[in-house]
Short mmCIF file of C-alpha atoms in Angstrom, two decimals:
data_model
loop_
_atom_site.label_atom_id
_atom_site.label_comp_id
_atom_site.label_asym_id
_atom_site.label_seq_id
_atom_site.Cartn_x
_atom_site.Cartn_y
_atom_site.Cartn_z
CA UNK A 167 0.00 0.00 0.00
CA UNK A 168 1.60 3.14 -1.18
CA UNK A 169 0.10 6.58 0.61
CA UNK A 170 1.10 10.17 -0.05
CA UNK A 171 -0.23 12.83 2.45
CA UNK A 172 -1.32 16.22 0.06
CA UNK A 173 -0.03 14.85 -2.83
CA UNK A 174 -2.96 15.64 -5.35
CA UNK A 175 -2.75 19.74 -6.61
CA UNK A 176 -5.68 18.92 -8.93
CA UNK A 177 -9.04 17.38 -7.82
CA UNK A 178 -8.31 13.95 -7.16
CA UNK A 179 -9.72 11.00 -9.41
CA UNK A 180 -11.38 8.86 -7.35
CA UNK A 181 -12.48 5.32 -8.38
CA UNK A 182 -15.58 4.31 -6.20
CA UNK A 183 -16.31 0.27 -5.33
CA UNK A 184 -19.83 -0.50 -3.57
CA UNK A 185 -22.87 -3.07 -4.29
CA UNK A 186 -25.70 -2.53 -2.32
CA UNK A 187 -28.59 0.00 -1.29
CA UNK A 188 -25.90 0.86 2.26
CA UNK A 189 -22.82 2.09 -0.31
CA UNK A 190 -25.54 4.76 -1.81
CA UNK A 191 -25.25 7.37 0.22
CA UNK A 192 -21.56 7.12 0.02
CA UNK A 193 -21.05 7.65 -3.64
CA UNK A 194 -23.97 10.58 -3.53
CA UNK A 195 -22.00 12.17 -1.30
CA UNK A 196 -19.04 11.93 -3.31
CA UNK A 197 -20.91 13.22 -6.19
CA UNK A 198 -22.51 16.04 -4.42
CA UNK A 199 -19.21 16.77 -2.60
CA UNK A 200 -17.09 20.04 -3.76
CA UNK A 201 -14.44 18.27 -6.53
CA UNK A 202 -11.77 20.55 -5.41
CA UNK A 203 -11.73 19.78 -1.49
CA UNK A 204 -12.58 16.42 -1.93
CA UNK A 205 -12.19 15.20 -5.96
CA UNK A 206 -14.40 13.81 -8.52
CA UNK A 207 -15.50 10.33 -9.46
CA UNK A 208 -14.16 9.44 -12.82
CA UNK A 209 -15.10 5.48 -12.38
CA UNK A 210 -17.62 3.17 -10.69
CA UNK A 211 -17.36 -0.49 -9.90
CA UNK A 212 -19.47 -3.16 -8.61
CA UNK A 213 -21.16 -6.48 -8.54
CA UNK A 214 -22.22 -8.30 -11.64
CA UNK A 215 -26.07 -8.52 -12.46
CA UNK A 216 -28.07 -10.88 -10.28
CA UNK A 217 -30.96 -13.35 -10.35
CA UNK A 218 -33.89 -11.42 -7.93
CA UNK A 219 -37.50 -12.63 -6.91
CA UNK A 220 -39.65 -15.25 -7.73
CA UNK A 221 -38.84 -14.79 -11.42
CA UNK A 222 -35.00 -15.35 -10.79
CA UNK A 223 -35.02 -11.66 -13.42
CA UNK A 224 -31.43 -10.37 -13.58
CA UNK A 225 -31.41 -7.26 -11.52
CA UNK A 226 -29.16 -4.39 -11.03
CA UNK A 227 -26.91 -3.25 -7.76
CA UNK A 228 -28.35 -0.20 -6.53
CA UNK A 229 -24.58 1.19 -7.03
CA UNK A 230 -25.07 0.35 -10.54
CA UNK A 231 -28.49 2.14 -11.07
CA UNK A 232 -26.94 5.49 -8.94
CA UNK A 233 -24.05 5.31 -11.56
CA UNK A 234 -26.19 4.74 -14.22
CA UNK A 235 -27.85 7.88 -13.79
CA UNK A 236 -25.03 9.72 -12.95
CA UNK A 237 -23.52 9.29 -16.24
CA UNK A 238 -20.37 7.67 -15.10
CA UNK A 239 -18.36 4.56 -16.65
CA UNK A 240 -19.24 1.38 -15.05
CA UNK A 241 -16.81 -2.00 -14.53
CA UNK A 242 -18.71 -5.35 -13.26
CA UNK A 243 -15.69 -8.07 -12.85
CA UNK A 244 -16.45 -11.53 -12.27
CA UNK A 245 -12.96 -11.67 -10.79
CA UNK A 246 -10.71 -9.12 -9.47
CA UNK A 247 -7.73 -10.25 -10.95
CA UNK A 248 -9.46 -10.40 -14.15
CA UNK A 249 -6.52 -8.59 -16.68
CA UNK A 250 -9.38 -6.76 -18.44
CA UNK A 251 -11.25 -5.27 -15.49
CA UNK A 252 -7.45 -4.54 -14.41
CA UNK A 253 -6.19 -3.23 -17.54
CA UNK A 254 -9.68 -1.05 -17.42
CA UNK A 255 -8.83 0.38 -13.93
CA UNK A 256 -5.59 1.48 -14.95
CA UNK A 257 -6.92 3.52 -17.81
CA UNK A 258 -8.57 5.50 -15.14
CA UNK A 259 -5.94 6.02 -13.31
CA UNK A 260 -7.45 7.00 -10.13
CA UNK A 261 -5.91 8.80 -7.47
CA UNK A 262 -7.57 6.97 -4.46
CA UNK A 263 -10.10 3.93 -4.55
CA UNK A 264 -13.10 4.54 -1.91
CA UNK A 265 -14.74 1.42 -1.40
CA UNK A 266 -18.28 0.84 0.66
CA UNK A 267 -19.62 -3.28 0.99
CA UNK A 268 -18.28 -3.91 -2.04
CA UNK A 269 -19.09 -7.73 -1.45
CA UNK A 270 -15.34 -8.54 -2.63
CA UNK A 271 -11.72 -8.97 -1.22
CA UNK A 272 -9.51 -6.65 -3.14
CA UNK A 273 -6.27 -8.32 -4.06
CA UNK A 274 -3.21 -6.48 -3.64
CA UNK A 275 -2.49 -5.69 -7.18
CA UNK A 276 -5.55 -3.56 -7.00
CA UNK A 277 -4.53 -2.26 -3.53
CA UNK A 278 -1.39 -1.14 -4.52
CA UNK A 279 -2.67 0.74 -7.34
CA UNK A 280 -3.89 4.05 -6.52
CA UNK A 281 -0.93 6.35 -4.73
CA UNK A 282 -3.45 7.44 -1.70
CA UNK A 283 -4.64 3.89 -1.22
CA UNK A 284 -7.58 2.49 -0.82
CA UNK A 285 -9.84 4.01 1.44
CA UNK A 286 -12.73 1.68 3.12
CA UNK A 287 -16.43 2.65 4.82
CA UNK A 288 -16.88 -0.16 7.77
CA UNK A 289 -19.85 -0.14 9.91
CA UNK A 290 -18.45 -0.52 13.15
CA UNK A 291 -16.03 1.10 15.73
CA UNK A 292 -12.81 -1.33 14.58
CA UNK A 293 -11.16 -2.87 15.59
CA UNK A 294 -14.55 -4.80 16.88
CA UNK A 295 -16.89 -6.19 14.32
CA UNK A 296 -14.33 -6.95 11.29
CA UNK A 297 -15.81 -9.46 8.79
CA UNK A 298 -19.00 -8.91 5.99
CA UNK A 299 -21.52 -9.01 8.74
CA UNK A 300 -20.73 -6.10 11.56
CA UNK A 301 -24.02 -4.47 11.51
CA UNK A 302 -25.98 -7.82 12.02
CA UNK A 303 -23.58 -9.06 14.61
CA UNK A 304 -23.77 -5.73 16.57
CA UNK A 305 -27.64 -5.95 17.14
CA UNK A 306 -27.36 -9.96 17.67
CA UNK A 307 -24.97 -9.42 20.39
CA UNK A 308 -26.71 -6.83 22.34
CA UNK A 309 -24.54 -3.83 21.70
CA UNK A 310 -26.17 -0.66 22.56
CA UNK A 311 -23.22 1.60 20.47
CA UNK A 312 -21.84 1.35 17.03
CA UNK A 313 -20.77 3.57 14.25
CA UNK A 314 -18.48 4.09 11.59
CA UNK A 315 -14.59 3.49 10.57
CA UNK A 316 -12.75 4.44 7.74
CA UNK A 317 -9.61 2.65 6.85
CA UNK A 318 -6.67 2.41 4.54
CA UNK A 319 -7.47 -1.08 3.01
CA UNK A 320 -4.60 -3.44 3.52
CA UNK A 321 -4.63 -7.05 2.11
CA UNK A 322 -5.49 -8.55 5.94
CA UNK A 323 -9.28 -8.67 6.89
CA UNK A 324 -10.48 -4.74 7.87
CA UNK A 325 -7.39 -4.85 9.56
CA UNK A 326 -5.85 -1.61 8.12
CA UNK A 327 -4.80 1.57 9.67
CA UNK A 328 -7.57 3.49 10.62
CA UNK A 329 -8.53 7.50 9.54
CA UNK A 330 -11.92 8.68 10.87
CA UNK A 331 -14.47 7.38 13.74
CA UNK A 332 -17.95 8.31 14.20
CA UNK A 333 -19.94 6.64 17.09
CA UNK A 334 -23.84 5.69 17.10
CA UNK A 335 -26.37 4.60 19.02
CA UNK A 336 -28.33 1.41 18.98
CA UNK A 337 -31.28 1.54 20.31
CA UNK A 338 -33.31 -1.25 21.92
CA UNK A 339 -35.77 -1.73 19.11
CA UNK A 340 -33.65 -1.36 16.12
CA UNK A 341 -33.62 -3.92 13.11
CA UNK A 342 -30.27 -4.54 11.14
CA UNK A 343 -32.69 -2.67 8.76
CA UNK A 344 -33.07 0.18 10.65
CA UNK A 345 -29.46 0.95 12.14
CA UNK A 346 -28.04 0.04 8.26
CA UNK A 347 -30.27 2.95 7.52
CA UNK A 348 -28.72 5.08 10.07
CA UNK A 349 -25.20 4.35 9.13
CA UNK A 350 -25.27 4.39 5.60
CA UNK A 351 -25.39 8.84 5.70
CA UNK A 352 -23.02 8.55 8.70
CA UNK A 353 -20.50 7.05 6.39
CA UNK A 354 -21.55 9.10 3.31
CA UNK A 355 -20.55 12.06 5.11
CA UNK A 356 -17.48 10.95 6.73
CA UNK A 357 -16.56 9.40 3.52
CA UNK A 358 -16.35 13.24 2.43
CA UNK A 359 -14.32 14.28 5.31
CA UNK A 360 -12.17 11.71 5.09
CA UNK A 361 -10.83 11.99 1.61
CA UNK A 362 -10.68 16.09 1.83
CA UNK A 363 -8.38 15.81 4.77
CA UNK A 364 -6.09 13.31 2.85
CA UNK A 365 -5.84 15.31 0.33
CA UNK A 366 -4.87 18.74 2.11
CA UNK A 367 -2.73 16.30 4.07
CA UNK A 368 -4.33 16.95 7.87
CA UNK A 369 -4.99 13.29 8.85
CA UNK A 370 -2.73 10.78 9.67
CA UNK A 371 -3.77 6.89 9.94
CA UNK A 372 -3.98 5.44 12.86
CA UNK A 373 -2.82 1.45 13.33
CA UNK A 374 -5.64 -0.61 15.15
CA UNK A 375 -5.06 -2.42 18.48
CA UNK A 376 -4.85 -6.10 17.27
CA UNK A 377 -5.69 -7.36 20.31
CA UNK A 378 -9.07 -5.88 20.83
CA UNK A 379 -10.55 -7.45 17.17
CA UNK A 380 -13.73 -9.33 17.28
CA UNK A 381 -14.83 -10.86 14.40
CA UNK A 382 -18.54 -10.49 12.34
CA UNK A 383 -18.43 -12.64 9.68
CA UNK A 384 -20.88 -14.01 7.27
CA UNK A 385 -23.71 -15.41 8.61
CA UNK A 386 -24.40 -19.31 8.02
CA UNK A 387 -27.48 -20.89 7.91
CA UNK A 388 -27.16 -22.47 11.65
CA UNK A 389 -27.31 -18.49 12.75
CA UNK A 390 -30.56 -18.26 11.94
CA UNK A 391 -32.32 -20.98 14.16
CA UNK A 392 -33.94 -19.77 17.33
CA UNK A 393 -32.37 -21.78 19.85
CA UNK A 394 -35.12 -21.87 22.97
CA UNK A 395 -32.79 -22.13 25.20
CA UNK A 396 -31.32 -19.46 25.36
CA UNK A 397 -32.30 -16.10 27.36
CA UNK A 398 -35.50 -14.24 25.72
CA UNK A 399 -33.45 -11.10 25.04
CA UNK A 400 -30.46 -12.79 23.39
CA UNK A 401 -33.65 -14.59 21.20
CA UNK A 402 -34.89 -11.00 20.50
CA UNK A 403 -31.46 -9.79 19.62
CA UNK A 404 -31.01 -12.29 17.02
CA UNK A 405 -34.49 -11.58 16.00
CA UNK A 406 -33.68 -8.12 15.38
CA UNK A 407 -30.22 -8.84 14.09
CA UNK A 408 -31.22 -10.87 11.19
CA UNK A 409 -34.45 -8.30 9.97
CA UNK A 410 -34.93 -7.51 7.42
CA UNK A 411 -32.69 -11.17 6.04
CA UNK A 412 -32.33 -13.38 6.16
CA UNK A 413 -34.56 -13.85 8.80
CA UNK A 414 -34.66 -15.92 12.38
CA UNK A 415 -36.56 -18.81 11.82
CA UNK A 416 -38.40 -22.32 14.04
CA UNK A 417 -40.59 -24.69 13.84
CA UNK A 418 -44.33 -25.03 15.05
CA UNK A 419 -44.29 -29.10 14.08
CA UNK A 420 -43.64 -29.44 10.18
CA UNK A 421 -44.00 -26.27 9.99
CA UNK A 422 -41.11 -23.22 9.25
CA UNK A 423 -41.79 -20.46 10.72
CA UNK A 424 -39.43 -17.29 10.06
CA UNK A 425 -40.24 -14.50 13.20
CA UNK A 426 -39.88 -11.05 11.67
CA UNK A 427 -40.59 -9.57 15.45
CA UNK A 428 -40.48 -10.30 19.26
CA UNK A 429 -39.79 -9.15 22.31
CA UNK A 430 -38.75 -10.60 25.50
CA UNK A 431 -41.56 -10.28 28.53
CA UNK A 432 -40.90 -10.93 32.63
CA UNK A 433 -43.59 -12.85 32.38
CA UNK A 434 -42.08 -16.05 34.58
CA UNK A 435 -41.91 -19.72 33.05
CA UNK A 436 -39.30 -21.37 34.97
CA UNK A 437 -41.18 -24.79 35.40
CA UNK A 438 -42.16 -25.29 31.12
CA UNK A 439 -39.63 -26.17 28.69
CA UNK A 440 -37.85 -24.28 26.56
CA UNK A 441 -39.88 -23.34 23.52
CA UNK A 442 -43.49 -24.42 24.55
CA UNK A 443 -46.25 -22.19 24.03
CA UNK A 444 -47.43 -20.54 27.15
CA UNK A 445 -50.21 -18.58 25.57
CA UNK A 446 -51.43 -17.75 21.90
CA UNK A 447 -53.33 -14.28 21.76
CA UNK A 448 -54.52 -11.68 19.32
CA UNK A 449 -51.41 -9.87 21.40
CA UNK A 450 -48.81 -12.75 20.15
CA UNK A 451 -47.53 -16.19 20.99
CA UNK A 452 -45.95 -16.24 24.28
CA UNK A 453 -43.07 -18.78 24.20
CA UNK A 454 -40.69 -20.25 26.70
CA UNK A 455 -37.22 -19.87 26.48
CA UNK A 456 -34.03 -20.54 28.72
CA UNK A 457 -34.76 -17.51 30.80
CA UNK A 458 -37.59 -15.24 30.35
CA UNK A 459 -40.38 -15.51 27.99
CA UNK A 460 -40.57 -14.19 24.53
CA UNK A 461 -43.56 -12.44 23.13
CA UNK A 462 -43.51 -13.07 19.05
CA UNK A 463 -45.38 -10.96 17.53
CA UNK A 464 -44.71 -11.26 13.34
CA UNK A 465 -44.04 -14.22 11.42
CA UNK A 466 -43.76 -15.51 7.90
CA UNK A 467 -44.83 -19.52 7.47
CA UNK A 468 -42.81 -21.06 4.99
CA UNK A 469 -44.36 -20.06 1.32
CA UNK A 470 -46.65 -17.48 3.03
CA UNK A 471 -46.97 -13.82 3.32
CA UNK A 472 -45.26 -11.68 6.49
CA UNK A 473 -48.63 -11.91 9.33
CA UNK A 474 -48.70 -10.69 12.67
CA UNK A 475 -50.06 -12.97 15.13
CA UNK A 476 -53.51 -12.23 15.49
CA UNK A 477 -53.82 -12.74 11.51
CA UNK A 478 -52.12 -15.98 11.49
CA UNK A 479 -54.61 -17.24 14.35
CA UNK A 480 -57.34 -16.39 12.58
CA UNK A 481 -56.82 -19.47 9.85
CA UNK A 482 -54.42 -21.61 12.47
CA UNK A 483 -54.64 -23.29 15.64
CA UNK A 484 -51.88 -23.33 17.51
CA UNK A 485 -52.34 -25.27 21.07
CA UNK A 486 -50.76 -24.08 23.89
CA UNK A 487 -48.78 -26.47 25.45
CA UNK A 488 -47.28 -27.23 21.77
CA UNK A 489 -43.24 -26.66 21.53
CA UNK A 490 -41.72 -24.76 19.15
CA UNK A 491 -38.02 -26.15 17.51
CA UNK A 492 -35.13 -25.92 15.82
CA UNK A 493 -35.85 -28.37 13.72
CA UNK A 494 -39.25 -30.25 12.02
CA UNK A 495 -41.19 -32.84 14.85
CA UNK A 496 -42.07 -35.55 12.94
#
């Protein structure tokens, strides 16, 4: 990784990398930014076209669509070390690479290309949370604070030096949805700040503490069963952690049930076992868990539309006394 504090005169050339609806707000912020304090996009890359929906239609990132309509030249590699794509990046010749959940590991032939580096948006105060996941993981763990890093990319996993820092809250009833929504602006904006004060040379990166990492990566498929039991509120926090997807999910007999929303209740249970169903209301399904009950309150049958509780019981019985599972009762 080559870096050179205040080494652009002109408006520096910036190549932007990002996939999904949370990199928006960073590249509109670099294109509504002022070119001279901060530089201009001259290049956009991200994912290839995917299948979406019940039709399996190929479908557009949102980074695409944004860049699309922005007028600017657009690279979609299959692989990064693709000679093409690389040969295409060079043309450019950008000055600094910002990249926001890109979806990809950047090799170091791409790292080493631009003279300010590559410059990273990570939601999460590093060095906790590095991995593809540190939103989800955040919420699923119980944190009450989060926010927003950026980094000089180095070829290790978010383990580069970092620039800026920008805490936020979590608050008790947020989605992944909802503090993804929060963040993405937050790291718009200090995508902005961060790239003007490299370029008039005021910030210096900062190496992380190794030792305090924690990791977030993907999630597997075995992180989204409900395990009963466990305490209602770390239920609820994984609840909450995996809205809007890919969704928490049990099972009410043969039955696959993904819960969209729940929340723990000090309602006492201490003598049924874990996952039986206490009660079954227009209010919600009252279920036992390993401490605490859990009041669900939204869920999603397997095929089937997104119905709160009282909806669902109005074409289902559901016995109390029944146990909900990680896996189908025969």
């Amino acid at each position: 990784m080559r870096y050179h504090a205040g080494a652009m005169a002109n408006p520096t050339r910036i190549v932007f990398m990002g996939t999904p609806e949370f990199a928006v707000p960073s590249l509109q912020a670099l294109l509504d930014a002022d070119p001279e304090a901060v530089g201009r996009v001259i290049g956009v890359v991200t994912q290839p076209d995917r299948p979406k929906g019940r039709g399996q239609q190929l479908a557009a990132p949102p980074i695409k669509v944004l860049a699309q309509h922005a007028g600017l030249p657009i690279l979609q590699p299959a692989k990064m070390k693709d000679p093409d794509f690389l040969d295409a990046v060079r043309g450019w010749a950008p000055d600094v690479i910002a990249v926001t959940a890109f979806g990809r590991i950047l090799p170091p032939v791409v790292l080493d290309l631009p003279p300010m580096g590559c410059v990273n948006v990570h939601g999460s105060l590093l060095p906790k949370y590095r991995g593809a996941a540190p939103i989800q993981w955040a919420v699923i763990n119980g944190e009450t604070e989060t926010g927003i890093t950026t980094m000089l990319m180095d070829p290790g996993l978010d383990t580069g030096p970092m620039l800026l820092q920008e805490t936020a809250p979590i608050h008790p009833t947020d989605t992944a949805g909802d503090l993804a929504a929060r963040l993405a602006p937050l790291g718009g904006r200090l995508l902005v700040e961060t790239l003007a004060k490299l370029k008039n040379g005021t910030l210096r990166p900062m190496p992380q503490d190794h030792a305090e990492a924690t990791l977030a990566p993907l999630l597997k498929k075995e992180d989204e069963i409900l395990q009963w039991e466990n305490e209602a509120v770390a239920l609820a926090n994984r609840i909450r952690g995996l809205t809007p997807q890919p969704g928490a999910y049990t099972y009410h007999g043969m039955e696959r049930w993904r819960v969209w929303r729940a929340q723990p209740v000090s309602v006492g249970c201490t003598e049924a076992q874990p996952g039986t169903i206490l009660e079954a209301t227009k209010d919600g399904l009252r279920i036992a868990t390993g401490n605490g009950a859990l009041l669900i309150r939204e869920i999603q049958p397997a095929g089937g539309k997104r119905l709160s509780v009282q909806q669902y019981l109005a074409g289902h019985h559901v016995a109390v006394g029944a146990r909900l599972a990680p896996s189908p009762a025969e």
